[in-house]
Amino acid sequence: VQLVESGGGSVQAGGSLRLSCAASGVISSINPMGWYRQAPGKQRELVAAVTGGGSTNYADSVKGRFTISRDNAKNTVYLSMNSLKPEDTAVYYCNAKRMLSDNTIENYWGQGTQVTVSS
């Protein structure tokens, strides 16, 4: 599975960005897909995830500001980020999970895209 991200950049506080992540390769049973982020000196954290059926999960810090969506036909997941804050500054990573036959979970990661929010 290959995950290719796009859409990062620099914005001022209050601005918006939209991230995209396209999955390719052997993508059967990939579920869920989502976004994580990692700020300097901090651990990687879940931002939002979406299942193939459309169920979503958000970090408390982004609820009401970020929206995750998934286009199953295009194997693409999106993250629309509004009302951005300086604390949203991080490298954002696309993630996809697959449960294996032994019930372990295999994680796939994109290369990461920088989001910088200035005050």
Tab-separated table of N, CA and C in Angstrom:
chain	number	residue	atom	x	y	z
A	1	VAL	N	0.847	-1.190	0.000
A	1	VAL	CA	0.000	0.000	0.000
A	1	VAL	C	0.881	1.237	0.000
A	2	GLN	N	0.578	2.141	-0.918
A	2	GLN	CA	1.298	3.420	-0.954
A	2	GLN	C	0.285	4.532	-0.681
A	3	LEU	N	0.703	5.452	0.153
A	3	LEU	CA	-0.128	6.599	0.506
A	3	LEU	C	0.600	7.866	0.085
A	4	VAL	N	-0.035	8.653	-0.741
A	4	VAL	CA	0.575	9.886	-1.233
A	4	VAL	C	-0.264	11.070	-0.784
A	5	GLU	N	0.367	11.937	-0.007
A	5	GLU	CA	-0.334	13.086	0.565
A	5	GLU	C	-0.071	14.338	-0.242
A	6	SER	N	-0.987	15.271	-0.132
A	6	SER	CA	-0.805	16.593	-0.732
A	6	SER	C	-1.650	17.591	0.025
A	7	GLY	N	-1.310	18.870	-0.130
A	7	GLY	CA	-2.166	19.923	0.406
A	7	GLY	C	-1.645	20.661	1.614
A	8	GLY	N	-0.485	20.309	2.127
A	8	GLY	CA	0.048	21.047	3.258
A	8	GLY	C	0.492	22.438	2.840
A	9	GLY	N	0.907	23.227	3.830
A	9	GLY	CA	1.379	24.560	3.524
A	9	GLY	C	1.391	25.444	4.752
A	10	SER	N	1.510	26.745	4.497
A	10	SER	CA	1.566	27.723	5.577
A	10	SER	C	0.381	28.667	5.478
A	11	VAL	N	-0.266	28.884	6.606
A	11	VAL	CA	-1.401	29.794	6.658
A	11	VAL	C	-1.335	30.591	7.940
A	12	GLN	N	-2.093	31.662	7.972
A	12	GLN	CA	-2.228	32.417	9.215
A	12	GLN	C	-3.340	31.816	10.067
A	13	ALA	N	-3.275	32.106	11.337
A	13	ALA	CA	-4.312	31.634	12.248
A	13	ALA	C	-5.686	32.062	11.754
A	14	GLY	N	-6.623	31.117	11.845
A	14	GLY	CA	-7.962	31.359	11.344
A	14	GLY	C	-8.173	30.904	9.922
A	15	GLY	N	-7.093	30.556	9.254
A	15	GLY	CA	-7.181	30.130	7.863
A	15	GLY	C	-7.577	28.677	7.728
A	16	SER	N	-7.581	28.218	6.475
A	16	SER	CA	-8.025	26.860	6.162
A	16	SER	C	-7.034	26.177	5.228
A	17	LEU	N	-6.988	24.875	5.343
A	17	LEU	CA	-6.221	24.030	4.429
A	17	LEU	C	-6.986	22.734	4.229
A	18	ARG	N	-6.719	22.085	3.106
A	18	ARG	CA	-7.315	20.773	2.849
A	18	ARG	C	-6.208	19.817	2.452
A	19	LEU	N	-6.111	18.729	3.176
A	19	LEU	CA	-5.137	17.685	2.881
A	19	LEU	C	-5.819	16.551	2.136
A	20	SER	N	-5.075	15.939	1.227
A	20	SER	CA	-5.567	14.777	0.494
A	20	SER	C	-4.571	13.643	0.637
A	21	CYS	N	-5.088	12.434	0.613
A	21	CYS	CA	-4.233	11.243	0.681
A	21	CYS	C	-4.816	10.190	-0.241
A	22	ALA	N	-4.055	9.832	-1.262
A	22	ALA	CA	-4.494	8.826	-2.216
A	22	ALA	C	-3.781	7.508	-1.939
A	23	ALA	N	-4.548	6.440	-1.840
A	23	ALA	CA	-4.001	5.110	-1.592
A	23	ALA	C	-3.932	4.331	-2.890
A	24	SER	N	-2.857	3.582	-3.047
A	24	SER	CA	-2.712	2.724	-4.223
A	24	SER	C	-2.022	1.432	-3.807
A	25	GLY	N	-1.998	0.484	-4.720
A	25	GLY	CA	-1.416	-0.811	-4.418
A	25	GLY	C	-2.506	-1.783	-3.989
A	26	VAL	N	-2.132	-2.699	-3.129
A	26	VAL	CA	-3.091	-3.697	-2.647
A	26	VAL	C	-3.878	-3.064	-1.516
A	27	ILE	N	-5.053	-2.554	-1.835
A	27	ILE	CA	-5.790	-1.755	-0.864
A	27	ILE	C	-7.028	-2.464	-0.342
A	28	SER	N	-7.173	-3.735	-0.657
A	28	SER	CA	-8.318	-4.454	-0.123
A	28	SER	C	-8.194	-4.542	1.391
A	29	SER	N	-9.296	-4.451	2.039
A	29	SER	CA	-9.381	-4.565	3.503
A	29	SER	C	-8.675	-3.432	4.236
A	30	ILE	N	-8.390	-2.342	3.550
A	30	ILE	CA	-7.835	-1.173	4.234
A	30	ILE	C	-8.962	-0.447	4.950
A	31	ASN	N	-8.867	-0.396	6.271
A	31	ASN	CA	-9.934	0.232	7.041
A	31	ASN	C	-9.548	0.303	8.498
A	32	PRO	N	-9.598	1.441	9.175
A	32	PRO	CA	-9.956	2.734	8.622
A	32	PRO	C	-8.759	3.435	7.985
A	33	MET	N	-9.019	4.608	7.463
A	33	MET	CA	-7.975	5.530	7.039
A	33	MET	C	-8.085	6.785	7.873
A	34	GLY	N	-6.975	7.459	8.041
A	34	GLY	CA	-7.033	8.640	8.889
A	34	GLY	C	-5.795	9.498	8.783
A	35	TRP	N	-5.747	10.472	9.667
A	35	TRP	CA	-4.636	11.422	9.730
A	35	TRP	C	-4.099	11.485	11.153
A	36	TYR	N	-2.789	11.467	11.242
A	36	TYR	CA	-2.078	11.696	12.486
A	36	TYR	C	-1.217	12.942	12.286
A	37	ARG	N	-0.748	13.498	13.388
A	37	ARG	CA	0.188	14.620	13.289
A	37	ARG	C	1.240	14.511	14.378
A	38	GLN	N	2.382	15.111	14.073
A	38	GLN	CA	3.473	15.119	15.032
A	38	GLN	C	4.134	16.478	15.022
A	39	ALA	N	4.056	17.152	16.155
A	39	ALA	CA	4.713	18.448	16.327
A	39	ALA	C	6.114	18.203	16.888
A	40	PRO	N	7.016	19.148	16.709
A	40	PRO	CA	8.378	18.980	17.227
A	40	PRO	C	8.386	18.693	18.725
A	41	GLY	N	9.106	17.646	19.096
A	41	GLY	CA	9.224	17.306	20.508
A	41	GLY	C	8.022	16.613	21.107
A	42	LYS	N	7.045	16.288	20.272
A	42	LYS	CA	5.833	15.641	20.774
A	42	LYS	C	5.625	14.302	20.077
A	43	GLN	N	4.790	13.479	20.699
A	43	GLN	CA	4.470	12.186	20.109
A	43	GLN	C	3.457	12.353	18.976
A	44	ARG	N	3.481	11.410	18.077
A	44	ARG	CA	2.482	11.406	17.011
A	44	ARG	C	1.119	11.117	17.619
A	45	GLU	N	0.121	11.868	17.174
A	45	GLU	CA	-1.218	11.723	17.743
A	45	GLU	C	-2.256	11.610	16.632
A	46	LEU	N	-3.321	10.899	16.945
A	46	LEU	CA	-4.428	10.782	16.009
A	46	LEU	C	-5.162	12.115	15.904
A	47	VAL	N	-5.430	12.521	14.674
A	47	VAL	CA	-6.224	13.720	14.429
A	47	VAL	C	-7.658	13.327	14.103
A	48	ALA	N	-7.807	12.443	13.133
A	48	ALA	CA	-9.143	12.017	12.718
A	48	ALA	C	-9.022	10.731	11.921
A	49	ALA	N	-10.071	9.926	11.955
A	49	ALA	CA	-10.108	8.694	11.186
A	49	ALA	C	-11.513	8.471	10.651
A	50	VAL	N	-11.590	7.738	9.550
A	50	VAL	CA	-12.882	7.445	8.943
A	50	VAL	C	-12.876	6.016	8.433
A	51	THR	N	-13.961	5.304	8.675
A	51	THR	CA	-14.085	3.939	8.181
A	51	THR	C	-14.661	3.944	6.770
A	52	GLY	N	-14.629	2.797	6.139
A	52	GLY	CA	-15.210	2.687	4.811
A	52	GLY	C	-16.700	2.967	4.806
A	53	GLY	N	-17.344	2.729	5.935
A	53	GLY	CA	-18.766	2.995	6.059
A	53	GLY	C	-19.096	4.427	6.406
A	54	GLY	N	-18.060	5.231	6.665
A	54	GLY	CA	-18.279	6.648	6.920
A	54	GLY	C	-18.276	7.061	8.380
A	55	SER	N	-18.051	6.131	9.277
A	55	SER	CA	-17.957	6.507	10.688
A	55	SER	C	-16.666	7.268	10.931
A	56	THR	N	-16.771	8.324	11.732
A	56	THR	CA	-15.613	9.184	11.962
A	56	THR	C	-15.254	9.268	13.446
A	57	ASN	N	-14.006	9.621	13.669
A	57	ASN	CA	-13.489	9.793	15.022
A	57	ASN	C	-12.521	10.959	14.983
A	58	TYR	N	-12.632	11.874	15.952
A	58	TYR	CA	-11.788	13.064	15.972
A	58	TYR	C	-11.113	13.236	17.326
A	59	ALA	N	-9.931	13.808	17.300
A	59	ALA	CA	-9.311	14.262	18.535
A	59	ALA	C	-10.125	15.435	19.079
A	60	ASP	N	-10.212	15.522	20.389
A	60	ASP	CA	-11.000	16.597	21.000
A	60	ASP	C	-10.511	17.971	20.547
A	61	SER	N	-9.224	18.098	20.326
A	61	SER	CA	-8.646	19.398	20.001
A	61	SER	C	-9.058	19.917	18.622
A	62	VAL	N	-9.600	19.039	17.776
A	62	VAL	CA	-9.954	19.476	16.421
A	62	VAL	C	-11.445	19.376	16.138
A	63	LYS	N	-12.206	18.852	17.070
A	63	LYS	CA	-13.649	18.712	16.855
A	63	LYS	C	-14.279	20.068	16.570
A	64	GLY	N	-15.130	20.081	15.570
A	64	GLY	CA	-15.796	21.317	15.189
A	64	GLY	C	-14.994	22.177	14.231
A	65	ARG	N	-13.719	21.869	14.037
A	65	ARG	CA	-12.871	22.649	13.132
A	65	ARG	C	-12.393	21.825	11.934
A	66	PHE	N	-12.140	20.555	12.158
A	66	PHE	CA	-11.639	19.677	11.098
A	66	PHE	C	-12.736	18.703	10.676
A	67	THR	N	-12.710	18.347	9.400
A	67	THR	CA	-13.649	17.360	8.876
A	67	THR	C	-12.895	16.356	8.026
A	68	ILE	N	-13.074	15.093	8.337
A	68	ILE	CA	-12.459	14.037	7.542
A	68	ILE	C	-13.521	13.418	6.649
A	69	SER	N	-13.130	13.093	5.426
A	69	SER	CA	-14.055	12.449	4.503
A	69	SER	C	-13.273	11.452	3.648
A	70	ARG	N	-14.024	10.569	3.010
A	70	ARG	CA	-13.379	9.483	2.272
A	70	ARG	C	-14.154	9.241	0.997
A	71	ASP	N	-13.439	9.154	-0.102
A	71	ASP	CA	-14.019	8.805	-1.387
A	71	ASP	C	-13.550	7.399	-1.719
A	72	ASN	N	-14.399	6.422	-1.470
A	72	ASN	CA	-13.995	5.032	-1.660
A	72	ASN	C	-13.704	4.713	-3.132
A	73	ALA	N	-14.399	5.364	-4.030
A	73	ALA	CA	-14.190	5.108	-5.449
A	73	ALA	C	-12.796	5.558	-5.894
A	74	LYS	N	-12.292	6.608	-5.244
A	74	LYS	CA	-10.972	7.139	-5.581
A	74	LYS	C	-9.895	6.686	-4.605
A	75	ASN	N	-10.286	5.905	-3.615
A	75	ASN	CA	-9.337	5.449	-2.583
A	75	ASN	C	-8.590	6.629	-1.972
A	76	THR	N	-9.329	7.670	-1.699
A	76	THR	CA	-8.726	8.913	-1.223
A	76	THR	C	-9.442	9.379	0.040
A	77	VAL	N	-8.663	9.881	0.974
A	77	VAL	CA	-9.204	10.460	2.189
A	77	VAL	C	-8.775	11.921	2.253
A	78	TYR	N	-9.661	12.757	2.759
A	78	TYR	CA	-9.422	14.187	2.826
A	78	TYR	C	-9.527	14.671	4.272
A	79	LEU	N	-8.805	15.732	4.564
A	79	LEU	CA	-8.925	16.391	5.855
A	79	LEU	C	-9.081	17.885	5.598
A	80	SER	N	-10.277	18.394	5.836
A	80	SER	CA	-10.531	19.822	5.706
A	80	SER	C	-10.317	20.464	7.070
A	81	MET	N	-9.428	21.429	7.100
A	81	MET	CA	-9.046	22.059	8.366
A	81	MET	C	-9.423	23.530	8.319
A	82	ASN	N	-10.306	23.930	9.210
A	82	ASN	CA	-10.747	25.314	9.302
A	82	ASN	C	-10.362	25.891	10.654
A	83	SER	N	-10.424	27.211	10.740
A	83	SER	CA	-10.103	27.902	12.002
A	83	SER	C	-8.795	27.402	12.584
A	84	LEU	N	-7.792	27.325	11.741
A	84	LEU	CA	-6.507	26.772	12.162
A	84	LEU	C	-5.862	27.644	13.230
A	85	LYS	N	-5.174	26.970	14.148
A	85	LYS	CA	-4.505	27.619	15.255
A	85	LYS	C	-3.006	27.326	15.181
A	86	PRO	N	-2.187	28.157	15.778
A	86	PRO	CA	-0.740	27.871	15.781
A	86	PRO	C	-0.415	26.497	16.355
A	87	GLU	N	-1.208	26.038	17.306
A	87	GLU	CA	-0.945	24.728	17.903
A	87	GLU	C	-1.283	23.572	16.961
A	88	ASP	N	-1.876	23.860	15.819
A	88	ASP	CA	-2.104	22.829	14.814
A	88	ASP	C	-0.855	22.588	13.954
A	89	THR	N	0.154	23.416	14.147
A	89	THR	CA	1.397	23.265	13.388
A	89	THR	C	2.038	21.916	13.676
A	90	ALA	N	2.281	21.152	12.630
A	90	ALA	CA	2.843	19.808	12.769
A	90	ALA	C	3.065	19.220	11.384
A	91	VAL	N	3.731	18.084	11.371
A	91	VAL	CA	3.755	17.262	10.163
A	91	VAL	C	2.551	16.324	10.244
A	92	TYR	N	1.757	16.324	9.206
A	92	TYR	CA	0.552	15.511	9.165
A	92	TYR	C	0.819	14.273	8.314
A	93	TYR	N	0.461	13.112	8.871
A	93	TYR	CA	0.708	11.839	8.206
A	93	TYR	C	-0.606	11.136	7.901
A	94	CYS	N	-0.744	10.681	6.684
A	94	CYS	CA	-1.862	9.828	6.335
A	94	CYS	C	-1.594	8.416	6.845
A	95	ASN	N	-2.628	7.772	7.305
A	95	ASN	CA	-2.494	6.422	7.859
A	95	ASN	C	-3.600	5.528	7.325
A	96	ALA	N	-3.243	4.292	7.067
A	96	ALA	CA	-4.237	3.285	6.712
A	96	ALA	C	-3.924	2.024	7.506
A	97	LYS	N	-4.959	1.343	7.913
A	97	LYS	CA	-4.786	0.134	8.710
A	97	LYS	C	-5.414	-1.056	8.000
A	98	ARG	N	-4.806	-2.204	8.214
A	98	ARG	CA	-5.354	-3.455	7.715
A	98	ARG	C	-5.222	-4.500	8.821
A	99	MET	N	-6.341	-5.174	9.095
A	99	MET	CA	-6.273	-6.263	10.061
A	99	MET	C	-5.831	-7.529	9.339
A	100	LEU	N	-4.815	-8.176	9.879
A	100	LEU	CA	-4.280	-9.379	9.262
A	100	LEU	C	-5.016	-10.619	9.774
A	101	SER	N	-4.703	-11.763	9.186
A	101	SER	CA	-5.421	-12.991	9.515
A	101	SER	C	-5.231	-13.395	10.972
A	102	ASP	N	-4.137	-12.952	11.596
A	102	ASP	CA	-3.912	-13.285	13.009
A	102	ASP	C	-4.439	-12.189	13.936
A	103	ASN	N	-5.272	-11.316	13.378
A	103	ASN	CA	-5.920	-10.224	14.124
A	103	ASN	C	-4.968	-9.131	14.583
A	104	THR	N	-3.751	-9.151	14.085
A	104	THR	CA	-2.880	-8.010	14.338
A	104	THR	C	-3.184	-6.936	13.292
A	105	ILE	N	-2.789	-5.710	13.586
A	105	ILE	CA	-3.071	-4.590	12.692
A	105	ILE	C	-1.779	-4.136	12.040
A	106	GLU	N	-1.827	-4.014	10.728
A	106	GLU	CA	-0.694	-3.500	9.981
A	106	GLU	C	-0.971	-2.043	9.637
A	107	ASN	N	0.003	-1.180	9.907
A	107	ASN	CA	-0.134	0.243	9.639
A	107	ASN	C	0.671	0.635	8.406
A	108	TYR	N	0.072	1.493	7.602
A	108	TYR	CA	0.762	2.075	6.460
A	108	TYR	C	0.762	3.587	6.654
A	109	TRP	N	1.883	4.218	6.258
A	109	TRP	CA	2.035	5.652	6.481
A	109	TRP	C	2.421	6.370	5.194
A	110	GLY	N	1.918	7.584	5.062
A	110	GLY	CA	2.390	8.463	4.014
A	110	GLY	C	3.705	9.113	4.425
A	111	GLN	N	4.237	9.930	3.539
A	111	GLN	CA	5.538	10.538	3.781
A	111	GLN	C	5.443	11.752	4.704
A	112	GLY	N	4.252	12.246	4.909
A	112	GLY	CA	4.065	13.406	5.779
A	112	GLY	C	4.024	14.698	4.994
A	113	THR	N	3.212	15.610	5.454
A	113	THR	CA	3.125	16.934	4.831
A	113	THR	C	3.081	17.984	5.941
A	114	GLN	N	3.880	19.024	5.761
A	114	GLN	CA	4.002	20.045	6.800
A	114	GLN	C	2.826	21.016	6.747
A	115	VAL	N	2.272	21.278	7.924
A	115	VAL	CA	1.259	22.322	8.089
A	115	VAL	C	1.809	23.312	9.113
A	116	THR	N	1.912	24.556	8.706
A	116	THR	CA	2.427	25.590	9.591
A	116	THR	C	1.399	26.707	9.709
A	117	VAL	N	1.016	27.022	10.944
A	117	VAL	CA	0.026	28.063	11.200
A	117	VAL	C	0.702	29.170	12.004
A	118	SER	N	0.724	30.352	11.453
A	118	SER	CA	1.371	31.477	12.123
A	118	SER	C	0.324	32.348	12.813
A	119	SER	N	0.733	32.949	13.902
A	119	SER	CA	-0.200	33.784	14.675
A	119	SER	C	-0.211	35.217	14.172
